[in-house]
Each structure stands twice: as C-alpha cells, then as structure tokens.
Amino acid sequence: MSQGPIGTIILEKLTTAFDPVSISLEDDSWKHAGHHHEGGMDAKAGGESHFNLSIVSSSFDGQGRVARQRAINAVLAEELAGPVHALSIKAMTPAEASG
C-alpha cells in the first residue's frame, strides 16, 4: 500500500530511528470521518490523521510497552503535534514477533 506524504515521513523517521526488522503503517483516517471532538473534526479530508503502526525492532529489547511508545512518540513529536490526530502503536522485539 502506498503512503501519502505524512505516512512516508513517519516511515522514514521510524526506519532511521529504530532500524526495524518489519514495519507497517495503515492510514485508518477513513474510519473517523465525520467524528467530532472538542477542537473540531477528528479526521481531515484526504486522510493521514489516524494511523495504526506495527513495528518490530531489536531497539526495543529490554524496554516495556510504555517506554517503546514514548520512544516512538518522541521521534514523531512534530507529526503528533500537527497533522496526526491519533497513532495506535504495536511495538515488538523480533523475539516477541516470532513467538
């Protein structure tokens, strides 16, 4: 599946930061079209506001779930402060992914 510009940036940043064994990013924005929240609409026209991420990297060895999510959020701070409204994260080590 091809990514839009935001998805492409997310994948590039995560690949550089974590050298993943595998990575998958799904634009899930269409499921949120028309949903409202306090600041306005959840999903923007054209998508790329809600994503599901699955990433497998040995960089996560020895880290708990929260530490992994914080590391990913730190790498994507700019995107999470702007165009990305929601990011669901599944971060695993290679051993966890194969087990």
Coordinates of N, CA and C in Angstrom, one line a residue:
M1 N 0.8 -1.2 0.0 CA 0.0 0.0 0.0 C 0.9 1.2 0.0
S2 N 0.6 2.2 -0.9 CA 1.4 3.4 -0.9 C 1.0 4.4 0.1
Q3 N 1.9 5.2 0.6 CA 1.6 6.1 1.6 C 1.5 7.5 1.0
G4 N 0.8 8.4 1.7 CA 0.8 9.8 1.4 C 2.0 10.4 2.0
P5 N 2.1 11.7 1.8 CA 3.3 12.4 2.3 C 3.6 12.3 3.8
I6 N 2.5 12.3 4.6 CA 2.7 12.2 6.1 C 3.1 10.8 6.4
G7 N 2.4 9.8 5.9 CA 2.8 8.4 6.1 C 4.2 8.1 5.7
T8 N 4.7 8.7 4.6 CA 6.0 8.5 4.1 C 7.0 9.1 5.1
I9 N 6.8 10.3 5.6 CA 7.6 10.9 6.6 C 7.7 10.0 7.9
I10 N 6.6 9.6 8.3 CA 6.5 8.7 9.5 C 7.4 7.5 9.3
L11 N 7.2 6.8 8.2 CA 8.0 5.6 7.9 C 9.5 5.9 7.9
E12 N 9.9 7.0 7.2 CA 11.3 7.3 7.1 C 11.9 7.6 8.5
K13 N 11.2 8.4 9.3 CA 11.7 8.7 10.6 C 11.9 7.5 11.5
L14 N 10.9 6.6 11.5 CA 10.9 5.4 12.3 C 12.0 4.4 11.8
T15 N 12.1 4.3 10.5 CA 13.2 3.5 9.9 C 14.6 3.9 10.3
T16 N 14.8 5.2 10.3 CA 16.1 5.8 10.7 C 16.3 5.6 12.2
A17 N 15.3 5.8 13.0 CA 15.5 5.8 14.4 C 15.6 4.4 15.0
F18 N 14.9 3.4 14.4 CA 14.8 2.1 15.0 C 15.3 0.9 14.2
D19 N 15.7 1.2 12.9 CA 16.2 0.1 12.0 C 15.3 -1.1 12.2
P20 N 14.0 -1.0 11.9 CA 13.1 -2.2 12.1 C 13.4 -3.4 11.2
V21 N 13.1 -4.5 11.8 CA 13.0 -5.8 11.0 C 11.8 -5.8 10.1
S22 N 10.7 -5.2 10.6 CA 9.5 -5.0 9.8 C 8.8 -3.8 10.4
I23 N 8.0 -3.2 9.5 CA 7.2 -2.0 9.8 C 6.0 -1.9 8.9
S24 N 4.9 -1.6 9.5 CA 3.7 -1.5 8.7 C 2.9 -0.3 9.3
L25 N 2.4 0.6 8.4 CA 1.7 1.8 8.8 C 0.4 1.8 7.9
E26 N -0.7 1.8 8.6 CA -2.0 1.8 8.0 C -2.7 3.1 8.2
D27 N -3.1 3.8 7.2 CA -3.9 5.0 7.3 C -5.4 4.6 7.6
D28 N -5.8 4.9 8.8 CA -7.1 4.5 9.3 C -8.1 5.7 9.4
S29 N -7.7 6.8 8.7 CA -8.5 8.0 8.9 C -9.9 7.9 8.4
W30 N -10.1 7.1 7.4 CA -11.5 7.0 6.8 C -12.5 6.5 7.8
K31 N -12.0 5.7 8.8 CA -13.0 5.2 9.8 C -13.5 6.3 10.8
H32 N -12.8 7.5 10.8 CA -13.1 8.5 11.7 C -13.7 9.7 11.0
A33 N -14.0 9.6 9.7 CA -14.6 10.8 9.0 C -15.9 11.1 9.6
G34 N -16.1 12.4 9.9 CA -17.4 12.8 10.4 C -17.4 12.8 12.0
H35 N -16.4 12.3 12.6 CA -16.4 12.3 14.1 C -16.0 13.6 14.6
H36 N -16.6 14.1 15.6 CA -16.3 15.4 16.2 C -15.6 15.3 17.5
H37 N -14.7 16.2 17.8 CA -14.1 16.3 19.2 C -14.1 17.8 19.5
E38 N -13.7 18.1 20.7 CA -13.8 19.5 21.2 C -13.1 20.5 20.3
G39 N -12.0 20.1 19.6 CA -11.3 21.1 18.8 C -11.7 21.1 17.4
G40 N -12.7 20.2 17.0 CA -13.1 20.2 15.6 C -13.3 18.8 15.1
M41 N -13.1 18.5 13.8 CA -13.2 17.2 13.3 C -12.0 16.3 13.6
D42 N -12.3 15.0 13.8 CA -11.2 14.1 14.1 C -10.4 13.8 12.8
A43 N -11.1 13.5 11.7 CA -10.4 13.1 10.5 C -10.4 14.2 9.5
K44 N -9.3 14.6 9.0 CA -9.3 15.7 8.0 C -9.6 15.1 6.6
A45 N -10.0 15.9 5.7 CA -10.3 15.5 4.4 C -9.0 15.0 3.8
G46 N -9.0 13.9 3.1 CA -7.8 13.4 2.4 C -7.0 12.4 3.3
G47 N -7.5 12.2 4.5 CA -6.9 11.2 5.4 C -5.6 11.7 6.1
E48 N -4.8 10.7 6.4 CA -3.5 10.9 7.1 C -3.6 11.7 8.4
S49 N -4.6 11.3 9.2 CA -4.8 11.9 10.5 C -4.8 10.8 11.6
H50 N -5.2 9.6 11.2 CA -5.2 8.5 12.1 C -4.5 7.3 11.5
F51 N -3.5 6.7 12.3 CA -2.7 5.6 11.8 C -2.6 4.5 12.8
N52 N -2.5 3.3 12.2 CA -2.1 2.1 13.0 C -0.7 1.7 12.6
L53 N 0.2 1.6 13.6 CA 1.6 1.3 13.4 C 1.9 -0.1 14.0
S54 N 2.6 -0.9 13.2 CA 3.1 -2.1 13.8 C 4.6 -2.1 13.4
I55 N 5.5 -2.2 14.4 CA 6.9 -2.1 14.2 C 7.6 -3.2 15.0
V56 N 8.6 -3.9 14.4 CA 9.4 -4.9 15.1 C 10.9 -4.4 15.0
S57 N 11.5 -4.3 16.1 CA 12.9 -3.8 16.1 C 13.6 -4.3 17.4
S58 N 14.9 -4.7 17.2 CA 15.7 -5.1 18.3 C 16.0 -3.9 19.2
S59 N 15.7 -2.7 18.7 CA 15.9 -1.4 19.6 C 15.0 -1.5 20.8
F60 N 14.0 -2.3 20.7 CA 13.0 -2.4 21.8 C 13.4 -3.4 22.9
D61 N 14.5 -4.1 22.7 CA 14.9 -5.1 23.6 C 15.1 -4.5 25.0
G62 N 14.6 -5.1 26.0 CA 14.7 -4.5 27.4 C 13.8 -3.4 27.8
Q63 N 13.0 -3.0 26.8 CA 12.0 -1.9 27.1 C 10.6 -2.4 27.3
G64 N 9.9 -1.8 28.2 CA 8.5 -2.2 28.4 C 7.6 -1.5 27.3
R65 N 6.4 -1.8 27.3 CA 5.4 -1.2 26.3 C 5.4 0.3 26.4
V66 N 5.3 0.9 27.5 CA 5.2 2.4 27.7 C 6.5 3.0 27.2
A67 N 7.7 2.5 27.5 CA 9.0 3.0 27.1 C 9.1 3.0 25.5
R68 N 8.6 1.9 24.9 CA 8.6 1.8 23.5 C 7.7 2.9 22.8
Q69 N 6.5 3.1 23.4 CA 5.6 4.1 22.9 C 6.1 5.5 23.0
R70 N 6.8 5.7 24.2 CA 7.3 7.1 24.4 C 8.5 7.3 23.4
A71 N 9.3 6.3 23.1 CA 10.4 6.5 22.2 C 9.8 6.8 20.8
I72 N 8.8 6.1 20.4 CA 8.2 6.3 19.1 C 7.6 7.7 19.0
N73 N 6.8 8.1 20.1 CA 6.2 9.4 20.1 C 7.2 10.5 20.1
A74 N 8.4 10.3 20.7 CA 9.4 11.3 20.7 C 10.0 11.5 19.3
V75 N 10.1 10.5 18.5 CA 10.6 10.5 17.2 C 9.6 11.3 16.3
L76 N 8.3 11.0 16.6 CA 7.2 11.6 15.8 C 6.6 12.8 16.4
A77 N 7.3 13.5 17.3 CA 6.7 14.6 18.0 C 6.1 15.7 17.1
E78 N 6.8 16.0 16.0 CA 6.3 17.0 15.1 C 5.0 16.6 14.4
E79 N 4.9 15.4 14.0 CA 3.7 14.9 13.3 C 2.6 14.8 14.3
L80 N 2.8 14.3 15.5 CA 1.8 14.2 16.5 C 1.3 15.6 17.0
A81 N 2.1 16.6 16.9 CA 1.7 17.9 17.3 C 0.9 18.6 16.2
G82 N 0.9 18.1 15.0 CA 0.3 18.7 13.9 C -0.7 17.8 13.2
P83 N -0.3 17.3 12.1 CA -1.3 16.6 11.2 C -1.9 15.3 11.7
V84 N -1.2 14.6 12.6 CA -1.6 13.3 13.1 C -2.4 13.4 14.4
H85 N -3.6 13.0 14.3 CA -4.5 13.1 15.5 C -4.4 11.9 16.4
A86 N -4.2 10.7 15.8 CA -4.1 9.5 16.6 C -3.2 8.5 16.0
L87 N -2.4 7.8 16.8 CA -1.5 6.8 16.4 C -1.6 5.6 17.3
S88 N -2.1 4.5 16.8 CA -2.1 3.3 17.5 C -0.8 2.5 17.3
I89 N -0.1 2.1 18.4 CA 1.2 1.6 18.3 C 1.2 0.1 18.8
K90 N 1.8 -0.8 17.9 CA 2.1 -2.1 18.3 C 3.6 -2.3 18.1
A91 N 4.4 -2.2 19.1 CA 5.9 -2.2 19.0 C 6.4 -3.5 19.7
M92 N 7.1 -4.3 19.0 CA 7.6 -5.6 19.5 C 9.1 -5.8 19.2
T93 N 9.7 -6.7 19.9 CA 11.1 -7.1 19.6 C 11.0 -8.3 18.6
P94 N 12.0 -8.6 17.9 CA 12.0 -9.8 17.0 C 11.6 -11.1 17.7
A95 N 12.0 -11.3 18.9 CA 11.7 -12.5 19.7 C 10.2 -12.5 20.0
E96 N 9.6 -11.3 20.3 CA 8.2 -11.3 20.6 C 7.3 -11.5 19.3
A97 N 7.8 -11.0 18.2 CA 7.1 -11.1 16.9 C 7.1 -12.5 16.4
S98 N 8.2 -13.3 16.7 CA 8.3 -14.7 16.2 C 7.7 -15.7 17.2
G99 N 7.4 -15.2 18.4 CA 6.9 -16.1 19.4 C 5.5 -16.2 19.4

